[in-house]
Coordinates of C-alpha atoms in Angstrom, one line a residue:
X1 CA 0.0 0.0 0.0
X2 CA 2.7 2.2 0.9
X3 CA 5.8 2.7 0.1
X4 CA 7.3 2.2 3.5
X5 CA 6.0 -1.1 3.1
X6 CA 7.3 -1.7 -0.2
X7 CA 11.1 -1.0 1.4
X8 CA 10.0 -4.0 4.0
X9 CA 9.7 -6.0 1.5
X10 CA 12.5 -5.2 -0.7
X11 CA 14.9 -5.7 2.5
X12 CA 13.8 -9.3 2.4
X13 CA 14.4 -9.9 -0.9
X14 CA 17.7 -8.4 -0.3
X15 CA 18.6 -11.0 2.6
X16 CA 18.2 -8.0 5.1
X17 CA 17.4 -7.5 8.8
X18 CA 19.8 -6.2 11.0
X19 CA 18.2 -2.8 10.4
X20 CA 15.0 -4.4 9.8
X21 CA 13.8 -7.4 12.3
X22 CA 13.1 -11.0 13.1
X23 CA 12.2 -13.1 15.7
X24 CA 14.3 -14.8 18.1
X25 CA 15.9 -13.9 21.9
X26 CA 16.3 -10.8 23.4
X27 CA 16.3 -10.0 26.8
X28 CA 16.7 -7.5 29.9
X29 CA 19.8 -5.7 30.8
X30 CA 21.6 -8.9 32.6
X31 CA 21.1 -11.2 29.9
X32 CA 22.0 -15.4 30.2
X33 CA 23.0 -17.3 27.0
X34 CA 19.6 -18.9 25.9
X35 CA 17.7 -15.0 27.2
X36 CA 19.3 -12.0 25.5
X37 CA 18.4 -8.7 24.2
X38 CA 18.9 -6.8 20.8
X39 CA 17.2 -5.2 18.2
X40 CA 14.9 -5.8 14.9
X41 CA 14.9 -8.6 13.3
X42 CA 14.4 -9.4 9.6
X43 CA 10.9 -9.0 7.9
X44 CA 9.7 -11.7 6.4
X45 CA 6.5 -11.4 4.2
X46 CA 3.2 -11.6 5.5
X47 CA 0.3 -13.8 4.3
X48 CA -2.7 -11.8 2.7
X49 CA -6.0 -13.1 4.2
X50 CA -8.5 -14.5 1.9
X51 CA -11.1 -12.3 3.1
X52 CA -10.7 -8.6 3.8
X53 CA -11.8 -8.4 7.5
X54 CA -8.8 -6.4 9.4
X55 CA -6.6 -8.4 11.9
X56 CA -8.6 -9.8 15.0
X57 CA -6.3 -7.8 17.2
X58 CA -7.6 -4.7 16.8
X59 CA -10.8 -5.1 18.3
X60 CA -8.7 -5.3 21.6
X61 CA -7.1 -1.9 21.2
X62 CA -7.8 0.0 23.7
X63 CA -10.1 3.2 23.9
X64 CA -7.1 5.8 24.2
X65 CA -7.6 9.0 24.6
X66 CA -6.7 11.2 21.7
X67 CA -3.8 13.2 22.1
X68 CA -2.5 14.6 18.6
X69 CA -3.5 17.9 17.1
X70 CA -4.9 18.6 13.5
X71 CA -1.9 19.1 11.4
X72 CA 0.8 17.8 13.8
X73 CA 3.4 14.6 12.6
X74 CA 3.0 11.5 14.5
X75 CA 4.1 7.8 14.6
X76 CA 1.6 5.3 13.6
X77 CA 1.1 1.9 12.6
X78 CA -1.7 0.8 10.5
X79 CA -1.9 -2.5 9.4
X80 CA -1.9 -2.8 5.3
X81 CA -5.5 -3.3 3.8
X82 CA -6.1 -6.8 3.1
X83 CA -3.2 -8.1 4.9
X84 CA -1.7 -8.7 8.5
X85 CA 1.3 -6.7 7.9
X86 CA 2.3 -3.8 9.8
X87 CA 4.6 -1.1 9.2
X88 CA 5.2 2.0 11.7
X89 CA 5.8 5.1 9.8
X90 CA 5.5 8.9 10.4
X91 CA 2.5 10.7 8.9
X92 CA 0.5 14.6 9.1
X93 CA -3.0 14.1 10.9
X94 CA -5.3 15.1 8.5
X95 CA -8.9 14.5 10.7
X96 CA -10.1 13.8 14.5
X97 CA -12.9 11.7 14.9
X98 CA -14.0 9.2 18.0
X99 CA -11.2 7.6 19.3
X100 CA -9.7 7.5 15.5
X101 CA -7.3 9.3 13.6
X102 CA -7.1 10.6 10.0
X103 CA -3.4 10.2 8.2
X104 CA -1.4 11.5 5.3
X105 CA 1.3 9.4 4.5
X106 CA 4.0 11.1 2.5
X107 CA 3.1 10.1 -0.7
X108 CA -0.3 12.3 -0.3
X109 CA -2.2 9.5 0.6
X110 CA -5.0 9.6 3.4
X111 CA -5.5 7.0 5.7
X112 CA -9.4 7.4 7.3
X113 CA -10.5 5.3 10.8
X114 CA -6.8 4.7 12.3
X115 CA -7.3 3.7 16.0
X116 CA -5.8 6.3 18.3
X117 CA -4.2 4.0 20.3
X118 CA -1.7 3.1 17.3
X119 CA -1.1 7.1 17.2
X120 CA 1.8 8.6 19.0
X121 CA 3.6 12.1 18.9
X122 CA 6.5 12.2 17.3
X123 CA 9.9 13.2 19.9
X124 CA 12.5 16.0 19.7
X125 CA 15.7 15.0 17.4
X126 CA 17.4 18.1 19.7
X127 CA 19.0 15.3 21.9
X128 CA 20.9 13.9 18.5
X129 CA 24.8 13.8 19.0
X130 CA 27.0 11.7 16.2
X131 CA 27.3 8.3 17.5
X132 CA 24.4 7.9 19.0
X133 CA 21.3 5.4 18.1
X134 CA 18.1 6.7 16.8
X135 CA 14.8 6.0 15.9
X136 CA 14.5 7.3 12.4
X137 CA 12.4 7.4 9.3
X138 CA 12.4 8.3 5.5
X139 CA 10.0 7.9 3.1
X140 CA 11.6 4.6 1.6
X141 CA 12.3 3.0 4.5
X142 CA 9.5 2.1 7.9
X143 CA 10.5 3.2 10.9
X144 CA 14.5 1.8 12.5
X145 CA 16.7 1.9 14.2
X146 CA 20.4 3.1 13.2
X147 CA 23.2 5.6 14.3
X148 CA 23.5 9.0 14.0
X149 CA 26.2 9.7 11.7
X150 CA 25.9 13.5 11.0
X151 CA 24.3 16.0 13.3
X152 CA 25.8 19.2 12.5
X153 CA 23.5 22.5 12.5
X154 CA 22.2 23.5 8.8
X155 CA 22.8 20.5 7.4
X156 CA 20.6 17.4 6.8
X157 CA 21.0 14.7 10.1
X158 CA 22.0 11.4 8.5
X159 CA 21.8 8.0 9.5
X160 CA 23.6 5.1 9.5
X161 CA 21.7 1.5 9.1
X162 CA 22.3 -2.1 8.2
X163 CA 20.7 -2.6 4.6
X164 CA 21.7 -7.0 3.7
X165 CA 25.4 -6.5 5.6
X166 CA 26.2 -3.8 4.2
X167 CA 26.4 0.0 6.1
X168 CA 24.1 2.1 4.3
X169 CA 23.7 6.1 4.9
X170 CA 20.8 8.3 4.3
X171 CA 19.3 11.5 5.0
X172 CA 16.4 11.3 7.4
X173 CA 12.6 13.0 7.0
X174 CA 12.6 12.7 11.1
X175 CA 14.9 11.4 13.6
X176 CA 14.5 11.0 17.7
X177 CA 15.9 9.1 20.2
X178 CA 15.3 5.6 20.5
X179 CA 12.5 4.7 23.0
X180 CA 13.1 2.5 25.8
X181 CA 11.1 0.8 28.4
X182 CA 7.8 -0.6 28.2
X183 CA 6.0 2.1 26.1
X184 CA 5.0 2.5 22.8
X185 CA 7.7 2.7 19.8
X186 CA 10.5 0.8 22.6
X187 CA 12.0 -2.2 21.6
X188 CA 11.2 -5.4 23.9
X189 CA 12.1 -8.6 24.3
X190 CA 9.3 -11.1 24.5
X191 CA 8.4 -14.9 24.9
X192 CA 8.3 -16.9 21.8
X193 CA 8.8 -20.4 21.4
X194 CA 10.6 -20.9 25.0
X195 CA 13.1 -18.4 24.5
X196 CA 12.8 -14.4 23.9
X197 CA 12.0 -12.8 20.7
X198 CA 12.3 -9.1 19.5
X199 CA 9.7 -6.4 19.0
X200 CA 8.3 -3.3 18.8
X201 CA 5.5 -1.5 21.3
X202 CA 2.7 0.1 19.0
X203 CA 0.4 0.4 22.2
X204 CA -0.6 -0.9 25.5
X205 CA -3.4 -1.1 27.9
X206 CA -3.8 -1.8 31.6
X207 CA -2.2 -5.4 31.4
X208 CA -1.2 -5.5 27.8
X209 CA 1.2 -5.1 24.6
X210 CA 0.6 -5.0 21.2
X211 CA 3.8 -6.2 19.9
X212 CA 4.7 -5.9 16.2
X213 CA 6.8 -8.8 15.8
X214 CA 9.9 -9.8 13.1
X215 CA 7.1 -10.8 10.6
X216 CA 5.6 -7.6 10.2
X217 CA 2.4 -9.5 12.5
X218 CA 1.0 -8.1 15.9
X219 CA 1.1 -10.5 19.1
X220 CA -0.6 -9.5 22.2
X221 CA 1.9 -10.3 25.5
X222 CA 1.2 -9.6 29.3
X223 CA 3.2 -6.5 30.1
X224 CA 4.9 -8.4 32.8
X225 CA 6.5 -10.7 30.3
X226 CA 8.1 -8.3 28.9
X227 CA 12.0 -7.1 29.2
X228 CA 13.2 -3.3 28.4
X229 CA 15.9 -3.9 26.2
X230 CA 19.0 -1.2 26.4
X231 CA 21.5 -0.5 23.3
X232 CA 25.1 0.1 23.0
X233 CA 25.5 3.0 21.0
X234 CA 29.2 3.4 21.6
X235 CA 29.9 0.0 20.4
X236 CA 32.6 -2.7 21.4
X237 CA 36.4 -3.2 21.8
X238 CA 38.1 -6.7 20.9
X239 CA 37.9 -9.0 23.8
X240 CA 34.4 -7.9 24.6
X241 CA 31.6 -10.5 25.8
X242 CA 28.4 -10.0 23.9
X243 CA 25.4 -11.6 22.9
X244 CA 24.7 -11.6 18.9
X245 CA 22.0 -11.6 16.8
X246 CA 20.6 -13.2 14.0
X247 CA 17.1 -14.4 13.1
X248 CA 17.6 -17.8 11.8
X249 CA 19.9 -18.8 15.0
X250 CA 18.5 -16.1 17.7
X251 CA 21.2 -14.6 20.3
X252 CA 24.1 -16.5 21.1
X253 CA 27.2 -15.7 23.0
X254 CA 30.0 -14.5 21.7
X255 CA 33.4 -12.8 21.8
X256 CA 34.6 -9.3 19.7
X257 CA 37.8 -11.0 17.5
X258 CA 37.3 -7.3 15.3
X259 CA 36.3 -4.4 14.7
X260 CA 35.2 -4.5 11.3
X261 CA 34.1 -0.7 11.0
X262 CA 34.5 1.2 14.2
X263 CA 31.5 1.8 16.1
X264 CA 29.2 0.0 13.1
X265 CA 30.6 -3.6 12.4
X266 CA 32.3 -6.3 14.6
X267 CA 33.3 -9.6 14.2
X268 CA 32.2 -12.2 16.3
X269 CA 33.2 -15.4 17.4
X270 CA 30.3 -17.3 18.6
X271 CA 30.8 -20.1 21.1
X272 CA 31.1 -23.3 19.6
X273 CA 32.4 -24.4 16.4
X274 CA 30.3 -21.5 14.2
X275 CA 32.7 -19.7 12.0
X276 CA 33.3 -15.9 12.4
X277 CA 30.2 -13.4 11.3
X278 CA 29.8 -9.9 11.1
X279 CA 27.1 -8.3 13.0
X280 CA 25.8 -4.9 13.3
X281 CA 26.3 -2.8 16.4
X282 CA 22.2 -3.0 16.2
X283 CA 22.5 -6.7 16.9
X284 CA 24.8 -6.9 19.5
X285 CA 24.3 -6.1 23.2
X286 CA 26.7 -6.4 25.9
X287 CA 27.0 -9.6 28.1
X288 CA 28.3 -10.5 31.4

């Protein structure tokens, strides 16, 4: 439908993920071998419904409270007609109605009856230095995470992200922090399968998350089981303990043998006979 969505899919096809997501262990901040945290994981596609009814979930949003003016940029998430698949993206409100939101994405196109609860401001990109990780979007691309790699007054902020292990750069239509926590747009760690898996917040109610998972698909968890998942911005020195990332194996343990691009790309020796990979510094985390 979109062209944010479009990018989703062409990372796929491209082998990509470690600036998009997949499914697999995270954690909280002390993480153990089989429970640790990270970031994305990749998209995979999602399977179009026969009929056109929208996902069951939604019926279980909550009744938020509006909280976005006419004209303002937000954050929101609504799912693709005629499919499952998600994709958060930044868009102008165009209309208020009862407990839903008019959108304009940035192709032009209006969005009617999005559920406010899937609606959030956008935050400041003041708080921006070089190095650090953000939560950024562009019109080809959904919402990610990457690393500031230009913040200088006047000029365009740019961003660096992992695009099928390669180190891409691009200038940003918005750019803020990275959320953490249990609130929505943070990245948690979440059961799946006996283990932990990745996603992202897109809204909560009294004893609930609405997690957009790896596959693009929304999961509802029990707040309680889920873990705030912290990032290393500043990245890792050889010899350091970490737990790595990658969707078809999930987080393993691991050791820094190099620094492959400095603050970007490390090597990692996994433990056990694996050979050597590169990962991102969005797919590492730091380990005890």
């Amino acid at each position: 439908m979109r062209s944010s969505a479009v990018a989703r899919m062409a990372c796929l096809a491209a082998g990509l993920v470690s600036a998009c997501a997949r499914e697999e262990p995270a954690s909280s901040s002390s993480l153990s071998s089989s429970s640790a945290a990270s970031i994305p994981e990749p998209l995979l596609p999602p399977v179009k419904s026969a009929a056109s009814a929208p996902p069951s979930w939604l019926a279980e949003l909550p009744d938020a409270a509006i909280t976005v003016e006419l004209g303002a940029t937000v954050w929101a998430a609504p799912p693709e007609v005629g499919s499952e698949l998600v994709t958060v993206a930044v868009y102008r409100v165009d209309a208020l109605g009862s407990g839903v939101v008019s959108l304009v994405d940035k192709m032009g196109r209006r969005i009617d009856s999005v559920p406010s609860a899937l609606v959030h401001a956008v935050g400041s990109p003041k708080q921006l230095p070089e190095g650090s990780l953000t939560l950024f979007y562009t019109w080809t691309t959904p919402g990610w995470l990457g690393r500031v790699s230009r913040a200088e007054r006047g000029e365009e902020l740019k961003v660096q992200f992992d695009w099928a292990g390669t180190t891409r750069e691009t200038a940003v239509d918005h750019a803020e922090p990275g959320r953490t926590g249990i609130q929505p747009l943070a990245y948690v760690g979440f059961p799946k399968a006996g283990g932990k898996s990745i996603g992202q917040v897109l809204a909560l109610d009294a004893t609930r998350a609405f997690v957009l998972t790896g596959s693009g698909h929304v999961e509802m968890h029990a707040r309680a089981t889920l873990d705030s998942i912290s990032f290393e911005p500043r990245g890792f020195t050889v010899g350091r303990k970490v737990h790595a990332y990658r969707w078809a194996t999930g987080y393993e343990r691991g050791t820094v043998t190099a620094v492959i691009e400095p603050g970007l790309r490390f090597e990692i020796k996994l433990l056990g006979s694996s050979p050597n990979s590169e990962y991102f510094i969005t797919n590492l985390s730091a380990a005890q």
